[in-house]
Short mmCIF file of C-alpha atoms in Angstrom, two decimals:
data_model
loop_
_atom_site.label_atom_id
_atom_site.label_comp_id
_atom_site.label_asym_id
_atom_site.label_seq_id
_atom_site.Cartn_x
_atom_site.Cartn_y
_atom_site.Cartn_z
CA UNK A 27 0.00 0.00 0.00
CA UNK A 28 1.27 3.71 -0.76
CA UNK A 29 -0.08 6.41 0.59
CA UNK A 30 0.53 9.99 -0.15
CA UNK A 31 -0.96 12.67 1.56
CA UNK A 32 -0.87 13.74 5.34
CA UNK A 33 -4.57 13.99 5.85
CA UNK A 34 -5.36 10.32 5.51
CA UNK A 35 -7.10 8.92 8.03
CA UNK A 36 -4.69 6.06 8.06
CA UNK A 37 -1.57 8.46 8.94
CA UNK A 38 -3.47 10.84 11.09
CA UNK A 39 -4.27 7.32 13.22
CA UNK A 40 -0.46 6.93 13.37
CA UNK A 41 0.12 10.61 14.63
CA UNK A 42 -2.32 10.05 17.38
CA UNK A 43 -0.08 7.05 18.67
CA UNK A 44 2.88 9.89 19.76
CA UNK A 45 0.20 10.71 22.37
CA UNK A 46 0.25 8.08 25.68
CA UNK A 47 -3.79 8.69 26.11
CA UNK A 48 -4.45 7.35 22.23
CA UNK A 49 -1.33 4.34 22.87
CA UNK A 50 -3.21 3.58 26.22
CA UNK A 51 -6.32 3.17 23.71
CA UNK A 52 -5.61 1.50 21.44
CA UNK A 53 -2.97 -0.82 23.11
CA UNK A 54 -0.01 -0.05 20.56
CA UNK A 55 3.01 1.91 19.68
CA UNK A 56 5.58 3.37 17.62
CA UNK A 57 9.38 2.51 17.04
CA UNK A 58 11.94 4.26 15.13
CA UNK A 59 14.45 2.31 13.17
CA UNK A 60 15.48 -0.46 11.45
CA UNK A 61 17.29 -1.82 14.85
CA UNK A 62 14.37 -1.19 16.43
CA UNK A 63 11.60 -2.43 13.78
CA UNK A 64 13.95 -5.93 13.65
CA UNK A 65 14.10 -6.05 17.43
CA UNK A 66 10.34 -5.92 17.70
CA UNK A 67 10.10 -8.15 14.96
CA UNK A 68 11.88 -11.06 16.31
CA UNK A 69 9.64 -10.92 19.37
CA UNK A 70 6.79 -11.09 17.55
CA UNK A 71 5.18 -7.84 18.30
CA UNK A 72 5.65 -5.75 15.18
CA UNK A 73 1.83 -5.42 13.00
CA UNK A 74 2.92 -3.17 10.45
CA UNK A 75 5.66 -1.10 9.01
CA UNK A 76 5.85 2.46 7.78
CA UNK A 77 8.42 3.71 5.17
CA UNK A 78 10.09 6.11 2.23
CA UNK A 79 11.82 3.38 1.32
CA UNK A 80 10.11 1.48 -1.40
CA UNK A 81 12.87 -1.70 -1.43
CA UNK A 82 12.38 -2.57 2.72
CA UNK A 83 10.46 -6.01 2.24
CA UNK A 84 9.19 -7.18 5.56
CA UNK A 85 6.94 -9.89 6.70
CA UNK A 86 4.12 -7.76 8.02
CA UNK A 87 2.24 -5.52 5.87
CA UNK A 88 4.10 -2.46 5.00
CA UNK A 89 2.85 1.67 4.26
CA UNK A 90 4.81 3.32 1.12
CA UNK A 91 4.82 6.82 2.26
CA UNK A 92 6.58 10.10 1.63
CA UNK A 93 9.74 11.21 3.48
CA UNK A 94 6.87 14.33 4.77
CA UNK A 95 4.47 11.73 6.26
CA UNK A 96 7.74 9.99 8.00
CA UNK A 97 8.27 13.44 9.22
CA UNK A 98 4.64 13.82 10.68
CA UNK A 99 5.35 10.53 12.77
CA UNK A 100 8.56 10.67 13.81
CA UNK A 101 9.82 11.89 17.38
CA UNK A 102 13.42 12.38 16.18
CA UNK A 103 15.07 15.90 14.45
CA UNK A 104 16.08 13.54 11.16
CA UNK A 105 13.58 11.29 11.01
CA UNK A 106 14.25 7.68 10.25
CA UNK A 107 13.29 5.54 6.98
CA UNK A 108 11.53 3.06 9.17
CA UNK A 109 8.76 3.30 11.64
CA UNK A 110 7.06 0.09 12.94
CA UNK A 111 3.65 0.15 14.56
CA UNK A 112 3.86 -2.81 17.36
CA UNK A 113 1.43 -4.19 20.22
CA UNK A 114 1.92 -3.64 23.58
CA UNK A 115 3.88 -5.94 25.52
CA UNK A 116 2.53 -8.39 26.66
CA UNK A 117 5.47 -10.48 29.10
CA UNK A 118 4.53 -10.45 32.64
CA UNK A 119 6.48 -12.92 34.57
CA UNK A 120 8.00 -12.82 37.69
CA UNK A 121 11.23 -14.63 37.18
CA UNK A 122 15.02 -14.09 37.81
CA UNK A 123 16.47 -11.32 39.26
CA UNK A 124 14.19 -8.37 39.53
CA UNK A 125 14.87 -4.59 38.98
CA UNK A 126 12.48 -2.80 40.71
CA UNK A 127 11.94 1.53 39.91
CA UNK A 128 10.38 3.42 42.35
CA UNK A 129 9.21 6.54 40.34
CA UNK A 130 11.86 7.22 37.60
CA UNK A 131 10.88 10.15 35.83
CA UNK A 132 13.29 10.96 33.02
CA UNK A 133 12.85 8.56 29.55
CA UNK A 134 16.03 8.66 29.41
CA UNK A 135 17.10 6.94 32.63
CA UNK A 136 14.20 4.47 32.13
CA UNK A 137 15.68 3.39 28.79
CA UNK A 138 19.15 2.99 29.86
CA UNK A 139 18.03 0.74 32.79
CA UNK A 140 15.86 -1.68 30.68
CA UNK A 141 19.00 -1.85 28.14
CA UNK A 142 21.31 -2.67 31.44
CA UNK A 143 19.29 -5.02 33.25
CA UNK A 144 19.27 -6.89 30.04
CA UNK A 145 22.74 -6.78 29.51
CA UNK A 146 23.29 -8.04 33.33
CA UNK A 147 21.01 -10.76 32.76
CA UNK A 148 17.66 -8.79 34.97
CA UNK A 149 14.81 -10.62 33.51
CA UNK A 150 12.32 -8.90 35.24
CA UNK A 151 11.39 -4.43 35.31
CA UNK A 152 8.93 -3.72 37.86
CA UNK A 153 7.90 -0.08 37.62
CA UNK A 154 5.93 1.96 40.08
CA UNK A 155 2.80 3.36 38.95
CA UNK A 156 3.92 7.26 38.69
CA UNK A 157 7.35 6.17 36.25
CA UNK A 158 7.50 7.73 33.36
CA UNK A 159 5.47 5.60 29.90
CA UNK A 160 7.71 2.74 29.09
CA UNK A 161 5.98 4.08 25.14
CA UNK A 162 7.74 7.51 25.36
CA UNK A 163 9.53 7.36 22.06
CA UNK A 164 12.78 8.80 24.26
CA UNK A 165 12.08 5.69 26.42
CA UNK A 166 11.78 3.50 23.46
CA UNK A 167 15.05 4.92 21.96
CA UNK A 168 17.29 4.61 24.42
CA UNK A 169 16.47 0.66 25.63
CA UNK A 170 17.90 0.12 21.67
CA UNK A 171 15.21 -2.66 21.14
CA UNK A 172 16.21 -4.29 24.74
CA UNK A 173 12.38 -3.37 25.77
CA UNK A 174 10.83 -6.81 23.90
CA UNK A 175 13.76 -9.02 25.77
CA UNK A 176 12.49 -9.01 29.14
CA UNK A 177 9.41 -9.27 31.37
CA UNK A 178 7.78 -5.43 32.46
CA UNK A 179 5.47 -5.00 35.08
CA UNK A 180 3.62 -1.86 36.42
CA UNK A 181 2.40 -2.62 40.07
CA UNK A 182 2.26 -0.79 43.53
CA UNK A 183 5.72 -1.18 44.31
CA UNK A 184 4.93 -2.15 48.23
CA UNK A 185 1.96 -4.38 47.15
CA UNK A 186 4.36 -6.11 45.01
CA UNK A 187 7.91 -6.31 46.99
CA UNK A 188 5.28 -7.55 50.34
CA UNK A 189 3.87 -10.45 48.21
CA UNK A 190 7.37 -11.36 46.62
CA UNK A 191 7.90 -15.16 47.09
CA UNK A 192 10.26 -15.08 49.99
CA UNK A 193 13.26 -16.56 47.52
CA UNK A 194 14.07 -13.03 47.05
CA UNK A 195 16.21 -10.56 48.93
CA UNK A 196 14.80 -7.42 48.14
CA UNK A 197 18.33 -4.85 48.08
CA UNK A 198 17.88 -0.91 47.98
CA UNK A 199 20.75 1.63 48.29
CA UNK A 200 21.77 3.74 51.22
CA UNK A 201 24.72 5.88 50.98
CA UNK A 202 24.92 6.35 54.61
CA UNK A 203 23.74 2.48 56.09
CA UNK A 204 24.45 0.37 53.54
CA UNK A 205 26.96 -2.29 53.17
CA UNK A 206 29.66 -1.81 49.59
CA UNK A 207 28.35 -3.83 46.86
CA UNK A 208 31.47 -4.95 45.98
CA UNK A 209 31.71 -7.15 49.27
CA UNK A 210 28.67 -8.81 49.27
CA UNK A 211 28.59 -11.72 47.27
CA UNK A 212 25.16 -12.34 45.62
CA UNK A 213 25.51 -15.93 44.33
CA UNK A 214 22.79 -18.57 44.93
CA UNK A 215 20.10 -15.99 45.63
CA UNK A 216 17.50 -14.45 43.67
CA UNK A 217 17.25 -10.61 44.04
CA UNK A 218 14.89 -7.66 43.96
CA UNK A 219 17.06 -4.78 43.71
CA UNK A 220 14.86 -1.07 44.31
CA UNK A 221 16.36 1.92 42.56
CA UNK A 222 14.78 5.30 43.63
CA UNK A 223 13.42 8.57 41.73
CA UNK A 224 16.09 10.67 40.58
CA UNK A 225 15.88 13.58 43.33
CA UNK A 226 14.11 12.12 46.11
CA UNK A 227 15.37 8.40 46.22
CA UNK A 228 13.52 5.40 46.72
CA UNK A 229 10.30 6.16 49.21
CA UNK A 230 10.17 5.72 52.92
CA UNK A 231 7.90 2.57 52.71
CA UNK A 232 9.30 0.77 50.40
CA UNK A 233 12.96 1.37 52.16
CA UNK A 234 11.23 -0.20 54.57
CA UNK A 235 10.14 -3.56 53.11
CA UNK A 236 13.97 -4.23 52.03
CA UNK A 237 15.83 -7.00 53.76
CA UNK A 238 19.25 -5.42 52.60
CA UNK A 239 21.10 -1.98 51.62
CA UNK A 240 24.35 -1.52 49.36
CA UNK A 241 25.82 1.62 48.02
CA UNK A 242 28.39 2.11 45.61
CA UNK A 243 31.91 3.59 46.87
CA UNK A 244 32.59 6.64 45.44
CA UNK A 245 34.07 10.07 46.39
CA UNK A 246 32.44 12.20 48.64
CA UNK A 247 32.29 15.38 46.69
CA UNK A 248 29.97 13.67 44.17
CA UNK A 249 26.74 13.53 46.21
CA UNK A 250 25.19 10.67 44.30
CA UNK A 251 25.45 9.02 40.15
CA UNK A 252 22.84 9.36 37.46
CA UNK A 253 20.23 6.72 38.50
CA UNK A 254 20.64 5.10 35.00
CA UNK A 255 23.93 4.62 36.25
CA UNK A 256 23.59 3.74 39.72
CA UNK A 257 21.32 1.06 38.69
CA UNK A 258 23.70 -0.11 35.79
CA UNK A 259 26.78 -0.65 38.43
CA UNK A 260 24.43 -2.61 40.67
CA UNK A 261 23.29 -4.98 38.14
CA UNK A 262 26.36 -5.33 36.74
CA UNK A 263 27.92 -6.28 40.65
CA UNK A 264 25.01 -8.49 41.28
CA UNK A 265 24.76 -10.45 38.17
CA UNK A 266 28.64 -10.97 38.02
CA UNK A 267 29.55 -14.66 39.63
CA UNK B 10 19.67 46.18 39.96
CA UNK B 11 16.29 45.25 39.12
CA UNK B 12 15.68 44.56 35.65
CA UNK B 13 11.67 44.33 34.27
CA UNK B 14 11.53 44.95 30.24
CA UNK B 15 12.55 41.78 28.17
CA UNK B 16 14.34 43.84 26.06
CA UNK B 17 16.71 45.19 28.26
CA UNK B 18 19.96 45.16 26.59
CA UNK B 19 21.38 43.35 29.46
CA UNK B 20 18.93 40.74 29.40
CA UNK B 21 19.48 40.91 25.37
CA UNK B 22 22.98 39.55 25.91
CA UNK B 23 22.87 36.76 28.60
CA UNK B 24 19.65 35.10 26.22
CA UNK B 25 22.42 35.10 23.48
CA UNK B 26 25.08 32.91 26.04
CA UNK B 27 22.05 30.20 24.70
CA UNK B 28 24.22 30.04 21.99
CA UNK B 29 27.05 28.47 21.83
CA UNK B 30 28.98 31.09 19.40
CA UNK B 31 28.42 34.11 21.40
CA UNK B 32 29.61 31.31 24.64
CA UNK B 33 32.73 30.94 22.58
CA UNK B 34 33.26 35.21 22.02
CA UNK B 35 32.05 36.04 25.25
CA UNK B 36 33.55 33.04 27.27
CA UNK B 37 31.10 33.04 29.47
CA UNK B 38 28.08 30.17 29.98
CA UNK B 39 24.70 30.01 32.40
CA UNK B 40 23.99 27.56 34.55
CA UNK B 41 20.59 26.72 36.33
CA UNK B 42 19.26 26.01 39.67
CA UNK B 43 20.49 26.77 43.18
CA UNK B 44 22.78 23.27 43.60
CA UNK B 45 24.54 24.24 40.23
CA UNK B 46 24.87 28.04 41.06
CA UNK B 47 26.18 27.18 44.74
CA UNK B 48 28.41 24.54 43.26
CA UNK B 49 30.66 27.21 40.45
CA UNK B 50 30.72 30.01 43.13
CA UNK B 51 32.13 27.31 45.76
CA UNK B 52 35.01 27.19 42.53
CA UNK B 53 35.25 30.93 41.67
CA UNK B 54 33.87 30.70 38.55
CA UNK B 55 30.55 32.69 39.65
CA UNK B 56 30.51 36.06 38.06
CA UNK B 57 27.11 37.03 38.27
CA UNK B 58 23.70 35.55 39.48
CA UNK B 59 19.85 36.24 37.91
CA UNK B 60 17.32 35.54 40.18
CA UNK B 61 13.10 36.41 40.25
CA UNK B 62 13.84 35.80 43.76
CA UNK B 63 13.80 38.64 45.86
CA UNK B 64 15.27 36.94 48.98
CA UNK B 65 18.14 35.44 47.67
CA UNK B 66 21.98 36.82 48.56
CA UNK B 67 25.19 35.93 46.77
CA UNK B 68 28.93 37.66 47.58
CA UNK B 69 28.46 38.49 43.21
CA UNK B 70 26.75 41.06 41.68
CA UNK B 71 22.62 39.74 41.86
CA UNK B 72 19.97 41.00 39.08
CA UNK B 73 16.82 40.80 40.11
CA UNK B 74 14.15 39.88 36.79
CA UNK B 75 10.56 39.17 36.51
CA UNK B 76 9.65 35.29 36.16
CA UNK B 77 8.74 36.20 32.28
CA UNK B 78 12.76 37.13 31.75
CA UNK B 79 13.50 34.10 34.22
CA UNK B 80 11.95 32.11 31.13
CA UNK B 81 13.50 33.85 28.22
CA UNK B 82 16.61 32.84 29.42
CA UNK B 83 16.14 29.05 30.62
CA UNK B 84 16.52 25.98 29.17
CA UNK B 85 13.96 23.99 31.12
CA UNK B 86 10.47 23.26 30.93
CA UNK B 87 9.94 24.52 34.61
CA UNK B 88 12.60 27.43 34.40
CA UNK B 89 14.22 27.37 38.03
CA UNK B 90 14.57 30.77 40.16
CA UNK B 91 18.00 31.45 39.94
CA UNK B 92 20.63 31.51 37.08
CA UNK B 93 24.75 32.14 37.13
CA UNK B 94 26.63 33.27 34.61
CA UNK B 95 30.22 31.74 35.02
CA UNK B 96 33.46 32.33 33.63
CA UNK B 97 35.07 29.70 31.79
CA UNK B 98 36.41 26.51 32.59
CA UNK B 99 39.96 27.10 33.04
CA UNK B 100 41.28 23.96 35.58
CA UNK B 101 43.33 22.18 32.57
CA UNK B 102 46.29 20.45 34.29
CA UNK B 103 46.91 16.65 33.20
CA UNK B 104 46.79 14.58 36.83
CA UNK B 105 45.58 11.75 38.02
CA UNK B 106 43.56 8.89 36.27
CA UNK B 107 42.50 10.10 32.88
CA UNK B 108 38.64 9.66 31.20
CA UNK B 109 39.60 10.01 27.22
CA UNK B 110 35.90 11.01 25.10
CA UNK B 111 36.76 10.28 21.47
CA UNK B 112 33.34 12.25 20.10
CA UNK B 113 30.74 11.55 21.86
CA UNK B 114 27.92 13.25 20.96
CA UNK B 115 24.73 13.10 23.11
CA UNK B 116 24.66 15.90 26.51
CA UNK B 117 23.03 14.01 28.43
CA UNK B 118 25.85 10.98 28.39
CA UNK B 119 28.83 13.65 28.23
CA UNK B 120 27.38 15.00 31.23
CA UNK B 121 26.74 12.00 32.79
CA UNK B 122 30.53 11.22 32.45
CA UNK B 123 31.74 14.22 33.95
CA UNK B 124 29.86 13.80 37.24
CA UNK B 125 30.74 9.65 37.27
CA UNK B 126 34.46 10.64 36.77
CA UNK B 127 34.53 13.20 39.87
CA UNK B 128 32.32 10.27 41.84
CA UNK B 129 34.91 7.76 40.45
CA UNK B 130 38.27 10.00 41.33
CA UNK B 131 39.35 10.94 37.62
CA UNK B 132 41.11 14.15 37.69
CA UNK B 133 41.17 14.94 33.74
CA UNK B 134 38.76 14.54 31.00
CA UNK B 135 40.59 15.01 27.60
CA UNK B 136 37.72 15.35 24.87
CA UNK B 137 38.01 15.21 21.28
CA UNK B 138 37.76 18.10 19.11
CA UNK B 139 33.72 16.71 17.60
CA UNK B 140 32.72 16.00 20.82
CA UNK B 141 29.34 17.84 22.17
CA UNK B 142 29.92 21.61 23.59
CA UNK B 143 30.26 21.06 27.03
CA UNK B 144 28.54 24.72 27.97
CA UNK B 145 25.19 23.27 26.12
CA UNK B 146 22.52 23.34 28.80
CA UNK B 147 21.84 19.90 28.86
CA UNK B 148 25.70 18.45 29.50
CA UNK B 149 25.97 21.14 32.39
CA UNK B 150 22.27 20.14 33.72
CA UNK B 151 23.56 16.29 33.39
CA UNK B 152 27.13 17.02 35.31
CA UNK B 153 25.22 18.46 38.57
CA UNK B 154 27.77 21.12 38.72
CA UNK B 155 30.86 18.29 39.19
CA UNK B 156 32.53 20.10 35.74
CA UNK B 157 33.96 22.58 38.39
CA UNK B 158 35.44 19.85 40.02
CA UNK B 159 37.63 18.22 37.35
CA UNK B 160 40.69 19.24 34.73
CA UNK B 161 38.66 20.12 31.11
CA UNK B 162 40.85 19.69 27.80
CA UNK B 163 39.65 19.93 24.83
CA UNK B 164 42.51 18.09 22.22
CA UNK B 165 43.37 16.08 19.45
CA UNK B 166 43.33 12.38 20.57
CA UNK B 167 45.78 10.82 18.36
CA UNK B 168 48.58 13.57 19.57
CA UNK B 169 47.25 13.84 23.04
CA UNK B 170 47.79 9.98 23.76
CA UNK B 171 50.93 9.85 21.89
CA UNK B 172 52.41 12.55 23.97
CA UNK B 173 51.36 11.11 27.07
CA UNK B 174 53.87 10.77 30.13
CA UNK B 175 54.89 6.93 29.59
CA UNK B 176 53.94 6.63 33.30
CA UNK B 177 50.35 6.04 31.79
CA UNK B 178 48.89 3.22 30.87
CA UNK B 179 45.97 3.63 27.67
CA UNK B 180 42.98 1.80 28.12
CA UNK B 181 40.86 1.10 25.58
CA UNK B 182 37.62 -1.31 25.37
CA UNK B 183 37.26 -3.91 23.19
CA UNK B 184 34.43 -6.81 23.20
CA UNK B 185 36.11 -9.10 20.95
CA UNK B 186 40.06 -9.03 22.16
CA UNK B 187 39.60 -7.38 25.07
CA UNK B 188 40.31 -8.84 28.72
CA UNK B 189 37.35 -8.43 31.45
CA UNK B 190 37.59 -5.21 33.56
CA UNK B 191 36.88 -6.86 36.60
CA UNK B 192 40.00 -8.61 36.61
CA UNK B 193 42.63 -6.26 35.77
CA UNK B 194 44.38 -4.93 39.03
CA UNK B 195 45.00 -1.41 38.14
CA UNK B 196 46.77 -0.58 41.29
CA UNK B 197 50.25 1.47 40.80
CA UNK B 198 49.44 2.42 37.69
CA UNK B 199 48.21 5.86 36.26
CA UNK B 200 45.09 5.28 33.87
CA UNK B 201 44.11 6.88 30.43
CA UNK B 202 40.63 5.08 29.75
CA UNK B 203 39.59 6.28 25.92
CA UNK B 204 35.54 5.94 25.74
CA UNK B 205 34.14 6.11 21.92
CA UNK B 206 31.06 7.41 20.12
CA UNK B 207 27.72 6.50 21.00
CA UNK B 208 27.58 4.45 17.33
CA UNK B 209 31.14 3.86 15.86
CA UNK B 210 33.04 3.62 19.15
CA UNK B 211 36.86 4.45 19.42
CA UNK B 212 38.17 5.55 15.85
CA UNK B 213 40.36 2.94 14.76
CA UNK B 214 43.64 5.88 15.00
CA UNK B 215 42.78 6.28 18.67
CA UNK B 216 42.76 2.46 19.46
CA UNK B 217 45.77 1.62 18.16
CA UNK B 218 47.69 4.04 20.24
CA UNK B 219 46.26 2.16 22.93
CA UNK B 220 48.52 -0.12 25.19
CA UNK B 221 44.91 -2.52 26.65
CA UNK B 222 41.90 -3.58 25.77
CA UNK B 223 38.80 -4.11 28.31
CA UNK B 224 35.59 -5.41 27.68
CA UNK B 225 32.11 -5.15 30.66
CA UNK B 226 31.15 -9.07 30.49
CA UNK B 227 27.51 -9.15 29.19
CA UNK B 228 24.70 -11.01 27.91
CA UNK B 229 25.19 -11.55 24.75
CA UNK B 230 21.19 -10.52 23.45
CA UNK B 231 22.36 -6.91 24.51
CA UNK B 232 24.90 -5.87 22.06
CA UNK B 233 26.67 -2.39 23.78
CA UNK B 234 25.98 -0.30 27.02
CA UNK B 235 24.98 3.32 27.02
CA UNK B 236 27.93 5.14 26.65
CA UNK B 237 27.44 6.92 29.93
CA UNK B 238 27.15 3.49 31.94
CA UNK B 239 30.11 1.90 30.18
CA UNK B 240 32.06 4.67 30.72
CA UNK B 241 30.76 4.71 34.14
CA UNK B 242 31.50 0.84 35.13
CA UNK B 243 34.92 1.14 33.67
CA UNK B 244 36.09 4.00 35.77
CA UNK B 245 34.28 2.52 39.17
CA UNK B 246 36.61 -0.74 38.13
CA UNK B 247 39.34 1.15 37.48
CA UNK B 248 39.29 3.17 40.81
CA UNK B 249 38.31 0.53 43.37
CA UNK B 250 41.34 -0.18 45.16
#
């Protein structure tokens, strides 16, 4: 199929889907690239592709369109050549070790942590209710298609970490109680490790719920890390044997 | 001094710091929010503060705006209540453990650098010539004022690392020949760690000059790290003792 002009109703249903109420809707969303289109192909959860470029052949139906329509949907300042339309994910285990985010708020952050904890083996993002939309195209972009490889869960975060099966030791950071990661050897047990919003940490009550706290050593003139960071060292210490 | 009209021909001139050319003629840059302000006067490079803020005090010159001229001239969303204009970096000694940027090009993760080197006890950041402006709003906002804190050079690599003091060693990463970070004893020994671009990593010129090669072990689904986390795991390995 080709279409040409910005006022079909076919492209201005695509522009609605850079808006969360109209993903929330209709249960889908956008990627940007051919990394990404491939990505959420091989998961199964691309439906269709968009894109100027008449010689991409893929295996879901695919929208000829003009480099102004890729414009119109695009969250980027050069828009890409390839825009897939997927569903919403849809795994939900609990299984592995767990990363849990208590209120991250920049797409950014959220990105980088999803593309860690897969990295460091994490096969399981539970998000509190107020984190930023795991379908915020900045989110999207910077988990570079590491979004469809793992299980992501949005749950009261003291609901959740209070019925955890009791295999897990539920870690948070604490800069001034905690014990150095580096020490503590992790092996043989399955962990829930709670990062904290970006200014204000990880919440009073769900502190409180966690059998263990860590920090990272670092220099005292730096009063903390970026939480994508923080988060990334952590994994990275608890997933190495 | 109070200042009300927007087009105030003082007010003119700090909206053009916003850009980086008249940064570069006028060496000068803003910064944003109290932590950020409090952190370049603590280093002397405070020269002025703009505040809609009646109440506040500072030991430089204070210009006191309306909350309209408080927006023209921030980069945020929310614009804060308080903005410094600084002098220029000028700390450029080569000491201690070095953090080497060979072009990287998004704020965010050059920022993010800068304030995981201070936390990580690097002394010098040697950037390429094409890496991102480090006065652009969004690599200062990502620092939390730790660029006062460190040596700034701004170089070209190749010639940089091949003039290096021998007593360095030149760290480079590598996934395929490289030897895991995590055991590599880098006791004794001065460190310059070179950290490429976001998509083509270290130019091929830079590596060479290199004496190691490191890799972060990983699962294998996740092909690279945020630049801003690798970087950031490398130097907490490097400066755990």
């Amino acid at each position: 199929m080709e279409i040409t002009s910005l006022n079909n109703e076919r492209i201005k249903y695509y522009q609605k889907l850079k808006n969360k109420k109209y993903r929330d809707i209709e249960e889908l969303f956008l990627v940007e690239d051919e990394h990404l289109v491939n990505e959420a192909n091989k998961f199964g959860y691309l439906k269709e592709v968009i894109t100027s470029d008449k010689d991409l052949k893929y295996d879901v139906p695919v929208i000829y369109v003009t480099d102004k329509i890729m414009k119109s949907l695009s969250d980027q300042v050069t828009s890409s050549k390839v825009i897939g339309v997927c569903k919403k994910l849809d795994k939900n285990d609990i299984e592995g070790n767990i990363i849990v985010l208590d209120n991250i708020q920049d797409p950014g952050n959220l990105g980088t942590i999803i593309r860690s904890a897969v990295a460091f083996n994490f096969k399981t993002i539970v998000m509190s209710k107020e984190t930023v939309d795991i379908y915020n195209p900045k989110v999207i972009r910077a988990t570079e298609g590491m979004l469809f490889n793992i299980n992501i869960i949005k749950d009261d975060l003291k609901e959740f970490l209070e019925n955890l099966d009791e295999s897990y030791l539920k870690v948070t950071t604490d800069v001034n109680e905690g014990e150095d990661i580096k020490k503590i050897n992790f092996k043989d047990k399955r962990i829930a490790l709670v990062i904290g919003n970006e200014g204000s940490g990880v919440s009073k009550e769900v502190a409180n719920i966690c059998d263990k706290k860590v920090y990272i050593k670092m220099n005292k003139a730096c009063e903390s890390l970026n939480a994508g960071v923080s988060a990334s060292i952590l994994m990275y210490e608890v997933n190495y044997e």
